[in-house]
Amino acid sequence: MDFKYPPEVEAFREEFRTYLDRIVTPELKAAMARSHDQTPPEVHAFWRQMGADGYLGFGWPKEYGGGGKSVLFLHAFNHEMGYRNLPVPVVTLNTVGPALMRVGTEEQKQEFLPRILRAEIEFAIGYTEPEAGTDLASLKTSAVRDGDEWVINGRKVFTTGAHQADYLWMAVRTDPDAPKHRGISLLIVPLDSEGIEVQPFHTMAGHRTNLTFYDNVRVPASALVGEENRGWYYMTTQLDFERVAISPIPQMERIVNSIKELFKDGLGPDETWTRSALASMIADLNVLQVLDMKTAAIVANGDVPLAEASMLKVLSNEFKLRHLADVVQMLGEPSLLATGSSGGLIDEWGQSYEGQLRGSSVNLFGGGSNDIQRDLMAIHGLGLPR
Amino acid sequence: MRFQDSDTQKLLRETTRAFLADKFPHARLYAIEKGENPLTADEVRGFAELGWLGLTVPENKGGAGATLLDAAVVIDEFGYAAVPAPIVVTIVASQLLASVEAAPEHLSQLTEGTAIYTVSAATRRRGPIRYGTLAGAAALSMNNGTLTGTLPLVPFAGIATFVLAPLTVDGEPAFGLIPLVGARIEPVRVLDRASTAHVHFDGASANGAILLATGPAAVEMHELCDALMTGFSVVETGGLMRRVLEMSTTYISNRVQFGQPVAKFQAARHRAAELLMQSESARWAAYHAIWRLEEDPSDRREIWLAKHWSNRAGPRMFELAHLLHGGVGVGLDYPLHLYTQWLESAAVQAGTQNEMTNRIVEEAVPSAGKLATAAR
């Protein structure tokens, strides 16, 4: 066993913290607090600045203009961004980019990768459908080949970002007669194509996502990613990655630290239940941090953390929800007040506890529903019969 | 970073596992449980021949000079095999003895197995016994060359030669190595398992007792003793957990009900996944905490955190494993109870949840400690 955190990653973390302290302005923070539906221009400017300074793609291979740094650096990057509640264009940067590097055509790589690194374009993901949620592979939205074009018909839900992104990374059924996992393909669809309708769908997390409708949408044959009918394989690879990238652990650290800070000068956790709940939160967080390092170490050593990623996803997101439920119990009614309501409690990054509690509902299913993760653990972690 | 056994650790793990599986099959464990065929001093000397007792003793003091993490691997395997043996207390005793120059001959006796050492694990510096007659029992004290008082719940006191324990000497705190030869040993059953005893000193001679530390140094040694006991106990518990997980998954994979293995039912699969999460978390938090302690002996924070988690995970696993096993799991001729009863007692021993909570909260919010003190 070797638990030493590589010093060069620690050094990078320090350097990156200093960098963020410099470029995260009060204006940026204010803009983030203001807007939930639309990525504000200040955030786009922030991403472009990071891109220009080499921080956006430093985990990408050098041949694609990245910094060629190992996954541990990316892990530190995500941690620092998450702790500050700073948005990361995760879908575009960590999903579409790496997938294109692996299976995209030369033309697609040339067209998209440099613009992704400069934060000039954004992708939305079009997977989930009204009848295909947890059972994603039963999706029905179809793409039929017509000469040099694909013709798309159907509908998607939870098409987050579709109202402001440039492209849709879309899963479609291209062979209705094949077994359900083997008839799916991925297409890159410009969101300004004719026949696409985007309707808002508001969630209790306070963020806008979308319902999207596709009526004879035509895209060129070159929109296909990788091989036809191999889409399921590409999607699951991407979801493995998303599961690690959307870790709530940095936010959980922030929550614990903010509570410590609140208690520091005041009465402190002088009540029995509060003491007990606080100790549990800190002990839970410690376990998550160790499992998080373990998962990152597995990836860094070139292996695939199948059961470990599922475990981390389930534990961290369920604990986050429980921790926030405990936090509002500790702090009482003022913690239920929304940001902007007088007497409400917010942390130093402008987050209200009630808002974070509402938001925690999303990742119980986002990145793959937790009950499916438990099934995956049963298969990959325990070898139980399928 | 590598969350995997090193080559040395792999070898240690394999040899420990093979040895314990051979010498301590479940039939023997049932007998030990009933007190019929207890672990003998000879068997403990056998552990010395394998190099386990002096594993972390420095080479220049006659030991193997292994790391605390290496010792954790051996301890983990004792838990995995559910062998009630003085392995944790011996490793803890050796660390305490090696931290001073006072008793070099004891360090070699411990390493060679010519004397058996235990630790008064239940006399925690933080978290004294509050209820029942034990709460009122006189603490150990040394006056005018005699020993009086009780050390409650001493592991393996029946076969040990010496106990390391906190005591007072003429009213001052001390930490000593005490011979058990003049003591009255009162065997007790802990969660229906044998191997523990209350140790009473009714004016026994203090001949052969050595004060390892006195004054503030004794308080610090007591703290270190508690930290080591807690840390290695969590490691041992992690071994128990891994075995409970394995037994449960094997059972539900083979047990057929309603025409299919129980493991095909999602409710059962999810309970098994929960067992996996609880056990993996406890285990790695324990190893990581031991590593932190090794890097910096004053850094005990993760030990309290790991124990806090383990204190919750153990009883949770008890419940899940018995839910999965149904009636089969409760038979005294089925091994599950060996592990689950131990899990339950381990959650209270070597640091209760109240002790862990106080330690964690006082570290996280220093003002909390002052308030708690003021409230008393």
Coordinates of N, CA and C in Angstrom, one line a residue, chain B residues 97 101-112 114-115 117 177 208 210:
Chain B
L97 N 6.1 -0.3 24.3 CA 7.4 -0.7 24.9 C 8.6 -0.1 24.1
E101 N 12.8 3.5 26.8 CA 14.0 2.6 26.9 C 13.9 1.8 28.2
A102 N 12.8 2.0 28.9 CA 12.7 1.4 30.3 C 12.7 -0.1 30.4
A103 N 12.3 -0.8 29.3 CA 12.1 -2.2 29.5 C 12.5 -3.1 28.3
P104 N 13.8 -3.0 28.0 CA 14.3 -3.7 26.7 C 14.1 -5.2 26.8
E105 N 14.3 -5.8 28.0 CA 14.2 -7.2 28.1 C 12.7 -7.7 27.8
H106 N 11.8 -6.8 28.1 CA 10.4 -7.2 27.8 C 10.1 -7.2 26.4
L107 N 10.8 -6.3 25.7 CA 10.6 -6.2 24.2 C 11.1 -7.5 23.6
S108 N 12.2 -8.1 24.1 CA 12.6 -9.3 23.5 C 11.7 -10.5 23.9
Q109 N 11.3 -10.5 25.2 CA 10.4 -11.5 25.6 C 9.1 -11.5 24.8
L110 N 8.6 -10.3 24.5 CA 7.4 -10.2 23.7 C 7.6 -10.8 22.3
T111 N 8.8 -10.3 21.7 CA 9.1 -10.8 20.3 C 9.2 -12.3 20.3
E112 N 9.9 -12.9 21.3 CA 10.1 -14.3 21.3 C 9.0 -15.1 21.8
T114 N 8.1 -15.6 24.9 CA 8.4 -16.2 26.2 C 7.5 -15.6 27.3
A115 N 7.0 -14.5 27.1 CA 6.0 -13.9 28.0 C 4.9 -13.3 27.0
Y117 N 1.9 -10.5 26.5 CA 1.5 -9.1 26.9 C 0.2 -8.8 26.4
L177 N 3.9 -1.3 33.3 CA 3.9 -2.7 32.9 C 3.7 -3.5 34.1
G208 N 8.4 -6.4 40.1 CA 8.4 -6.7 38.6 C 7.6 -5.7 37.8
I210 N 7.0 -2.2 36.2 CA 7.9 -1.1 35.7 C 7.0 0.1 35.3

